[in-house]
Coordinates of C-alpha atoms in Angstrom, one line a residue:
X7 CA 116.3 83.6 94.4
X8 CA 117.3 80.3 93.2
X9 CA 114.0 78.8 93.9
X10 CA 112.5 82.2 91.4
X11 CA 115.4 81.3 89.0
X12 CA 114.7 77.2 88.8
X13 CA 111.0 78.4 88.1
X14 CA 111.6 80.8 85.0
X15 CA 114.0 78.2 83.6
X16 CA 111.9 75.6 83.7
X17 CA 108.6 77.2 82.5
X18 CA 110.6 79.9 79.7
X19 CA 108.9 82.7 81.7
X20 CA 110.3 86.1 81.4
X21 CA 111.4 87.7 85.0
X22 CA 111.7 90.9 86.1
X23 CA 113.6 92.0 89.2
X24 CA 112.7 95.2 90.3
X25 CA 115.0 97.1 92.4
X26 CA 117.8 94.7 91.7
X27 CA 120.5 96.1 93.6
X28 CA 119.0 96.4 97.0
X29 CA 120.3 92.6 97.5
X30 CA 122.7 92.4 99.9
X31 CA 126.3 92.6 98.4
X32 CA 127.2 88.6 99.1
X33 CA 123.2 86.8 98.5
X34 CA 124.6 89.3 94.6
X35 CA 127.4 86.9 94.0
X36 CA 125.7 83.5 94.9
X37 CA 123.1 85.5 92.3
X38 CA 126.3 85.5 90.1
X39 CA 127.0 82.0 89.8
X40 CA 123.6 80.7 89.2
X41 CA 123.4 83.3 86.0
X42 CA 126.2 82.3 84.2
X43 CA 125.2 78.2 85.1
X44 CA 122.0 79.5 83.6
X45 CA 124.3 81.2 80.6
X46 CA 126.4 78.4 79.9
X47 CA 122.9 75.6 79.6
X48 CA 121.1 78.1 77.1
X49 CA 124.5 77.9 75.4
X50 CA 124.6 73.9 75.0
X51 CA 120.5 73.7 74.9
X52 CA 118.8 70.8 77.1
X53 CA 119.0 69.6 80.7
X54 CA 121.4 71.7 83.3
X55 CA 122.1 70.8 87.0
X56 CA 120.5 73.7 88.9
X57 CA 120.5 73.6 93.1
X58 CA 121.1 70.2 92.9
X59 CA 118.0 68.6 90.8
X60 CA 118.7 67.9 87.4
X61 CA 116.2 70.2 85.7
X62 CA 114.9 71.0 81.6
X63 CA 115.4 74.6 80.5
X64 CA 113.1 76.3 77.9
X65 CA 115.6 78.6 75.6
X66 CA 112.9 80.8 75.8
X67 CA 113.7 82.4 79.1
X68 CA 115.1 86.0 79.8
X69 CA 115.9 87.7 82.9
X70 CA 115.7 91.0 83.4
X71 CA 116.7 93.7 86.3
X72 CA 116.0 97.4 87.1
X73 CA 118.0 99.8 89.5
X74 CA 117.8 103.0 90.6
X75 CA 122.1 103.7 92.0
X76 CA 123.3 106.3 94.1
X77 CA 120.3 105.5 96.8
X78 CA 120.9 104.6 100.3
X79 CA 120.2 101.3 101.5
X80 CA 121.3 100.4 97.9
X81 CA 124.6 98.2 96.6
X82 CA 127.0 98.8 93.7
X83 CA 126.3 95.4 91.5
X84 CA 129.8 93.4 91.3
X85 CA 131.3 93.5 88.1
X86 CA 131.1 89.8 87.5
X87 CA 127.9 89.8 87.3
X88 CA 127.0 93.5 85.1
X89 CA 128.9 91.4 82.6
X90 CA 125.7 88.6 82.9
X91 CA 123.9 91.9 81.9
X92 CA 123.0 94.0 78.5
X93 CA 123.0 97.3 80.3
X94 CA 119.5 99.6 78.5
X95 CA 120.7 103.6 80.4
X96 CA 116.5 105.2 80.4
X97 CA 116.8 108.9 79.3
X98 CA 114.0 111.5 80.6
X99 CA 111.1 111.2 78.7
X100 CA 109.7 113.8 76.8
X101 CA 107.3 115.2 79.1
X102 CA 105.8 117.1 76.8
X103 CA 104.7 114.4 74.5
X104 CA 103.3 112.4 77.3
X105 CA 101.0 115.0 78.7
X106 CA 99.6 115.5 74.9
X107 CA 99.3 112.2 74.7
X108 CA 97.3 112.0 77.8
X109 CA 95.1 114.9 77.4
X110 CA 93.7 114.2 74.7
X111 CA 92.9 110.4 75.8
X112 CA 91.1 112.6 78.6
X113 CA 89.2 114.2 75.2
X114 CA 91.1 117.4 75.5
X115 CA 90.6 119.1 72.0
X116 CA 93.1 122.0 72.8
X117 CA 95.7 118.9 73.8
X118 CA 99.3 120.7 72.5
X119 CA 98.9 124.4 73.9
X120 CA 97.7 122.7 77.6
X121 CA 100.5 120.1 77.6
X122 CA 102.9 122.7 76.8
X123 CA 101.7 125.4 79.6
X124 CA 101.9 122.5 81.9
X125 CA 105.2 121.5 81.4
X126 CA 106.9 124.7 81.6
X127 CA 104.6 125.1 84.8
X128 CA 106.5 122.4 86.1
X129 CA 109.6 123.4 84.8
X130 CA 109.6 126.9 86.6
X131 CA 108.5 125.9 89.5
X132 CA 111.1 123.0 89.7
X133 CA 113.7 126.8 89.1
X134 CA 112.1 129.2 90.8
X135 CA 110.2 127.7 94.1
X136 CA 112.2 127.0 97.7
X137 CA 113.7 124.0 97.5
X138 CA 111.5 121.4 100.0
X139 CA 112.4 117.5 100.3
X140 CA 108.8 117.0 99.7
X141 CA 108.9 118.5 96.4
X142 CA 108.4 116.5 93.3
X143 CA 107.8 118.0 89.7
X144 CA 108.8 114.7 87.7
X145 CA 106.2 112.5 85.9
X146 CA 104.0 110.3 88.5
X147 CA 103.2 114.2 89.7
X148 CA 102.1 115.1 86.2
X149 CA 100.3 112.0 85.8
X150 CA 98.1 112.8 88.9
X151 CA 97.4 115.9 87.7
X152 CA 96.2 114.3 84.5
X153 CA 94.1 111.7 85.9
X154 CA 92.6 114.6 88.3
X155 CA 91.8 117.1 85.3
X156 CA 90.1 114.1 82.8
X157 CA 88.0 113.6 86.3
X158 CA 86.9 117.4 86.1
X159 CA 86.2 117.2 82.4
X160 CA 83.8 114.7 82.6
X161 CA 82.0 116.4 85.9
X162 CA 81.8 119.9 84.6
X163 CA 81.2 119.6 80.7
X164 CA 80.6 123.1 80.7
X165 CA 83.8 125.2 82.0
X166 CA 86.2 125.7 79.5
X167 CA 89.3 123.1 78.9
X168 CA 92.1 125.7 80.1
X169 CA 89.3 126.7 83.3
X170 CA 89.7 122.6 84.2
X171 CA 93.2 122.0 83.6
X172 CA 94.2 125.2 85.4
X173 CA 91.9 124.1 88.5
X174 CA 93.5 120.7 88.4
X175 CA 97.1 122.2 88.5
X176 CA 96.3 124.5 91.2
X177 CA 94.3 122.0 93.3
X178 CA 97.0 118.9 93.2
X179 CA 99.7 121.1 93.5
X180 CA 98.6 123.6 96.9
X181 CA 98.2 121.4 99.2
X182 CA 102.3 120.6 99.1
X183 CA 103.8 123.9 99.2
X184 CA 105.0 125.5 102.0
X185 CA 103.7 129.1 103.4
X186 CA 106.1 130.8 101.8
X187 CA 106.1 129.4 97.7
X188 CA 101.8 129.8 97.8
X189 CA 101.9 132.9 96.0
X190 CA 104.8 132.2 94.0
X191 CA 103.1 129.7 92.6
X192 CA 100.0 131.1 92.2
X193 CA 101.7 133.9 90.4
X194 CA 103.0 131.3 87.7
X195 CA 99.7 129.9 87.4
X196 CA 98.0 133.6 86.3
X197 CA 100.8 134.2 84.6
X198 CA 100.7 130.6 82.4
X199 CA 96.8 131.1 82.5
X200 CA 95.8 135.1 82.7
X201 CA 92.7 136.7 83.4
X202 CA 91.4 133.1 85.0
X203 CA 89.7 133.3 87.8
X204 CA 88.0 130.2 89.2
X205 CA 86.8 129.5 92.7
X206 CA 88.0 125.9 94.0
X207 CA 86.0 122.7 93.8
X208 CA 82.8 123.3 97.3
X209 CA 82.6 120.4 99.1
X210 CA 80.2 122.3 101.3
X211 CA 78.1 119.1 102.7
X212 CA 81.7 118.1 103.6
X213 CA 82.9 121.0 105.0
X214 CA 79.7 122.0 107.2
X215 CA 80.5 118.2 108.7
X216 CA 84.2 118.9 109.6
X217 CA 83.3 122.2 111.3
X218 CA 80.7 120.7 113.6
X219 CA 83.3 117.8 114.1
X220 CA 86.0 120.3 115.5
X221 CA 83.4 122.3 117.5
X222 CA 82.3 118.9 119.4
X223 CA 85.9 118.2 120.0
X224 CA 86.7 121.9 121.2
X225 CA 89.2 122.7 118.2
X226 CA 87.0 125.1 116.6
X227 CA 88.9 128.7 117.8
X228 CA 88.3 132.5 117.4
X229 CA 90.8 133.2 114.3
X230 CA 88.3 132.7 111.8
X231 CA 91.4 132.6 109.0
X232 CA 93.7 129.8 110.8
X233 CA 90.4 127.9 111.4
X234 CA 89.3 128.2 107.5
X235 CA 93.0 127.5 106.6
X236 CA 92.3 124.4 108.8
X237 CA 89.6 123.3 107.4
X238 CA 91.7 123.3 103.2
X239 CA 93.6 121.4 104.9
X240 CA 91.3 118.5 105.8
X241 CA 89.7 119.1 102.3
X242 CA 93.0 119.3 100.4
X243 CA 93.7 115.8 102.0
X244 CA 90.5 114.4 100.8
X245 CA 91.2 115.5 97.3
X246 CA 94.7 113.6 97.4
X247 CA 93.6 111.2 98.6
X248 CA 91.2 110.4 96.1
X249 CA 93.6 109.9 93.5
X250 CA 96.4 108.9 95.2
X251 CA 96.2 105.6 97.4
X252 CA 99.6 106.4 99.3
X253 CA 100.0 110.1 100.8
X254 CA 102.2 111.7 102.9
X255 CA 100.8 114.6 105.3
X256 CA 104.2 116.3 106.6
X257 CA 104.8 118.9 108.9
X258 CA 106.6 120.1 111.7
X259 CA 104.9 118.9 115.8
X260 CA 102.2 120.1 116.6
X261 CA 100.9 121.8 113.1
X262 CA 98.2 119.8 113.4
X263 CA 98.5 116.2 111.5
X264 CA 97.0 113.6 113.8
X265 CA 94.1 116.3 114.2
X266 CA 93.6 116.8 110.2
X267 CA 94.0 112.9 109.8
X268 CA 91.0 112.0 112.3
X269 CA 88.7 114.7 111.2
X270 CA 88.9 113.8 107.7
X271 CA 87.8 109.8 108.8
X272 CA 85.3 111.4 110.8
X273 CA 84.4 113.8 108.4
X274 CA 83.9 110.9 106.2
X275 CA 81.6 108.8 108.3
X276 CA 78.8 111.6 108.6
X277 CA 79.1 112.4 105.2
X278 CA 79.0 108.9 103.3
X279 CA 78.0 106.6 106.4
X280 CA 81.0 104.4 105.9
X281 CA 83.2 104.0 108.5
X282 CA 87.1 104.0 108.7
X283 CA 89.0 102.1 110.3
X284 CA 92.7 103.3 111.3
X285 CA 95.6 101.5 112.3
X286 CA 98.9 103.6 113.3
X287 CA 102.6 101.9 113.6
X288 CA 105.7 103.5 114.5
X289 CA 108.2 101.5 111.6
X290 CA 111.1 103.1 113.6
X291 CA 110.7 102.0 116.8
X292 CA 111.0 97.9 115.4
X293 CA 113.6 96.7 113.5
X294 CA 113.0 95.7 109.7
X295 CA 112.6 91.8 110.5
X296 CA 110.2 92.6 112.7
X297 CA 108.2 94.6 110.6
X298 CA 108.6 92.8 107.8
X299 CA 108.6 89.4 109.3
X300 CA 111.6 87.1 108.5
X301 CA 112.0 83.4 107.5
X302 CA 114.1 81.0 109.0
X303 CA 116.6 80.3 105.9
X304 CA 117.2 76.4 107.8
X305 CA 113.5 75.3 108.4
X306 CA 111.8 78.1 106.2
X307 CA 109.5 78.5 108.6
X308 CA 107.9 82.2 108.1
X309 CA 107.4 84.6 111.3
X310 CA 105.1 87.4 110.1
X311 CA 106.0 90.6 110.4
X312 CA 103.8 94.4 112.3
X313 CA 103.5 95.6 109.3
X314 CA 103.3 92.4 107.3
X315 CA 100.3 91.4 109.8
X316 CA 98.6 94.4 109.7
X317 CA 98.5 94.6 106.0
X318 CA 97.0 91.6 105.6
X319 CA 94.3 91.8 107.6
X320 CA 93.5 94.9 106.6
X321 CA 93.1 94.2 102.7
X322 CA 91.0 91.2 103.6
X323 CA 87.9 91.7 101.9
X324 CA 85.2 93.2 103.0
X325 CA 81.7 91.4 104.8
X326 CA 79.2 92.6 102.0
X327 CA 76.9 93.4 104.7
X328 CA 79.2 95.6 106.6
X329 CA 81.3 99.0 103.9
X330 CA 84.6 100.2 105.8
X331 CA 87.5 102.3 105.0
X332 CA 90.7 100.9 105.9
X333 CA 93.4 103.6 106.3
X334 CA 97.6 102.3 107.5
X335 CA 98.6 105.6 109.2
X336 CA 102.7 105.0 109.4
X337 CA 103.5 107.6 112.1
X338 CA 107.4 108.6 112.4
X339 CA 110.4 109.0 110.2
X340 CA 110.8 107.5 106.8
X341 CA 114.2 106.6 105.8
X342 CA 114.9 104.9 102.4
X343 CA 116.5 101.3 104.5
X344 CA 112.5 100.3 105.7
X345 CA 110.6 102.2 103.2
X346 CA 112.2 101.3 100.2
X347 CA 109.9 97.6 100.6
X348 CA 107.1 99.6 100.1
X349 CA 107.7 100.9 97.0
X350 CA 106.1 98.4 95.2
X351 CA 102.8 99.0 96.9
X352 CA 103.1 103.2 96.3
X353 CA 103.4 102.7 92.7
X354 CA 100.7 101.5 90.5
X355 CA 101.1 97.4 90.8
X356 CA 100.0 97.9 94.6
X357 CA 101.9 94.7 95.8
X358 CA 103.6 94.2 98.8
X359 CA 106.2 91.2 98.1
X360 CA 107.6 89.4 101.3
X361 CA 110.5 86.9 102.2
X362 CA 109.2 84.3 102.2
X363 CA 107.4 85.2 98.4
X364 CA 104.1 85.6 99.7
X365 CA 102.8 89.0 97.4
X366 CA 99.7 91.3 99.3
X367 CA 97.7 93.0 97.1
X368 CA 96.6 96.4 98.4
X369 CA 92.7 96.6 97.8
X370 CA 90.3 99.7 97.1
X371 CA 89.0 100.1 100.2
X372 CA 92.6 99.8 101.7
X373 CA 94.3 103.4 101.8
X374 CA 98.0 104.4 103.2
X375 CA 99.2 107.3 105.1
X376 CA 102.3 108.2 106.7
X377 CA 102.4 111.0 109.1
X378 CA 105.8 112.6 109.4
X379 CA 108.1 115.0 109.9
X380 CA 110.2 115.7 107.1
X381 CA 111.1 114.1 104.4
X382 CA 114.9 114.8 104.5
X383 CA 116.4 110.8 104.2
X384 CA 113.6 109.4 101.6
X385 CA 114.5 108.7 98.6
X386 CA 113.6 110.4 95.0
X387 CA 111.7 107.1 93.9
X388 CA 109.6 107.2 97.2
X389 CA 108.6 110.7 97.8
X390 CA 107.5 110.6 94.1
X391 CA 105.2 107.9 94.5
X392 CA 102.9 109.9 97.0
X393 CA 100.8 112.5 97.2
X394 CA 101.7 115.1 99.6
X395 CA 99.8 117.2 102.0
X396 CA 102.0 120.3 103.9
X397 CA 100.8 120.9 107.2
X398 CA 102.9 124.6 108.1
X399 CA 102.3 125.6 111.5
X400 CA 102.4 129.0 111.0
X401 CA 98.5 128.3 109.2
X402 CA 97.9 127.5 112.6
X403 CA 100.2 129.5 115.6
X404 CA 99.5 128.9 119.0
X405 CA 96.6 130.4 120.1
X406 CA 94.3 127.8 119.0
X407 CA 96.2 125.2 121.3
X408 CA 95.5 127.5 124.7
X409 CA 92.3 128.3 123.5
X410 CA 91.2 124.5 123.7
X411 CA 93.3 124.2 126.6
X412 CA 91.4 126.7 128.2
X413 CA 88.2 125.1 127.2
X414 CA 89.2 121.0 128.2
X415 CA 89.0 123.4 131.6
X416 CA 86.5 125.6 131.9
X417 CA 84.5 123.1 133.7
X418 CA 87.1 123.7 136.7
X419 CA 87.1 127.8 136.3
X420 CA 84.0 129.6 136.8
X421 CA 83.2 131.9 133.6
X422 CA 84.8 134.8 134.7
X423 CA 87.4 133.2 135.0
X424 CA 87.7 131.7 131.5
X425 CA 87.1 135.3 130.1
X426 CA 89.7 136.8 132.2
X427 CA 92.5 134.4 130.8
X428 CA 91.5 135.1 127.2
X429 CA 92.0 138.8 128.0
X430 CA 95.6 138.2 129.5
X431 CA 96.5 136.0 126.6
X432 CA 95.9 138.7 124.6
X433 CA 97.4 141.4 126.5
X434 CA 101.3 139.4 127.5
X435 CA 101.5 135.9 125.4
X436 CA 102.0 137.7 122.0
X437 CA 104.3 140.0 123.1
X438 CA 106.9 137.8 125.2
X439 CA 106.6 135.7 122.9
X440 CA 107.3 138.1 119.7
X441 CA 110.3 139.3 122.1
X442 CA 111.6 135.4 122.9
X443 CA 111.3 133.8 119.6
X444 CA 111.8 137.1 117.1
X445 CA 113.7 139.7 119.3
X446 CA 110.8 142.2 118.5
X447 CA 110.4 144.2 121.1
X448 CA 107.4 146.6 120.4
X449 CA 106.2 147.7 116.5
X450 CA 107.9 151.2 116.8
X451 CA 111.3 149.7 118.4
X452 CA 114.0 148.3 115.7
X453 CA 114.1 144.3 116.3
X454 CA 116.9 142.6 118.9
X455 CA 118.2 139.2 118.6
X456 CA 116.2 136.6 119.9
X457 CA 116.8 135.4 123.3
X458 CA 119.4 132.6 123.6
X459 CA 117.8 128.6 124.1
X460 CA 118.8 126.3 126.3
X461 CA 117.1 123.4 124.4
X462 CA 116.4 124.5 120.8
X463 CA 113.1 124.6 119.5
X464 CA 111.0 123.9 115.8
X465 CA 109.3 126.7 114.0

């Protein structure tokens, strides 16, 4: 920080320090004394003694900080440091006005009416849908819908404006909803856009490739409705990644998150001919210095961390002769302690700033994916920056696992054995699972208490 301040005061530039209260309290006290030195020098004018050097102080220098109070991993600013800054409190922005202006800039003539409908839909969704950690109906979520609405308007110029916006709202929000909230949200959209019915964007060629990949890898199963839901999830992830450079695939273990990500990568290669390179990191398996790198305070030697090394490698310029997509997948729990350092990458600046002052930009060919159980420990600042795709295990069930196991072992069995296993499943497994987990004895009988578990289970 001292070297940054030294550079600012000698050039007279303004510096803005984002997420300032994530600095450790012991470092904040040193920063406080440095800022007092600078302020005293500004009052006196001329040159000042700073960090043992006699430096010229340019009076146009300005130091600004931004901070979100009250999240995990953030410290309270000491009073002597607060006194050095003039506070500016931000208020909740006027969403209707912002929507209206963005719709106008995207070429919508009915911007005033549509902006009102859109903000009402988000307000009602926030109030009436279930409370989930990964739900966000804030300004960033609105902005991504408006960007998609603009691109849809240009692509489907003959469609009515209300149809275009309704399609953008439905297609951008549907991926993140849990099973129970899907019909509720559909009901809200139908109330705000009465009588408007529109099919989803087809991507028929892409869907054919996805079905063929799932079939090749024996993931295709006989439950047509569930299989169709899985294909839709792959398409929803694709649509979300078109508008967001960071996407979170959220869902319990066994809901099919990894299969969806890998299937999309293979589907895109089959569709466009461009391969996808995937690097997977479990950020919670190592310490923060091992993840982001560490700067030796004595020798100033820099040691790269796992994430900083992979991030730098994946964002190197592409070989002009060889096109490829690159995805960094963070597989594991997300909490404020490690993921907050990624906030500047996840927002529009797309920059990873390391402790040695190096700044690495996220390139267009590189995207980030988080594969996570839930976002209980993530801060609202992180959640609002990411596109969300919720993979609900209720859409998958347990039959696809059984059928794939049968297919993988079909060579060991005879065909008669294979068919018998499927018949036995239909006869016994559903009944037993319903009895053990739900307490359902039969369709006619009243439900009994579910059996007690020695080991807790997921949904």
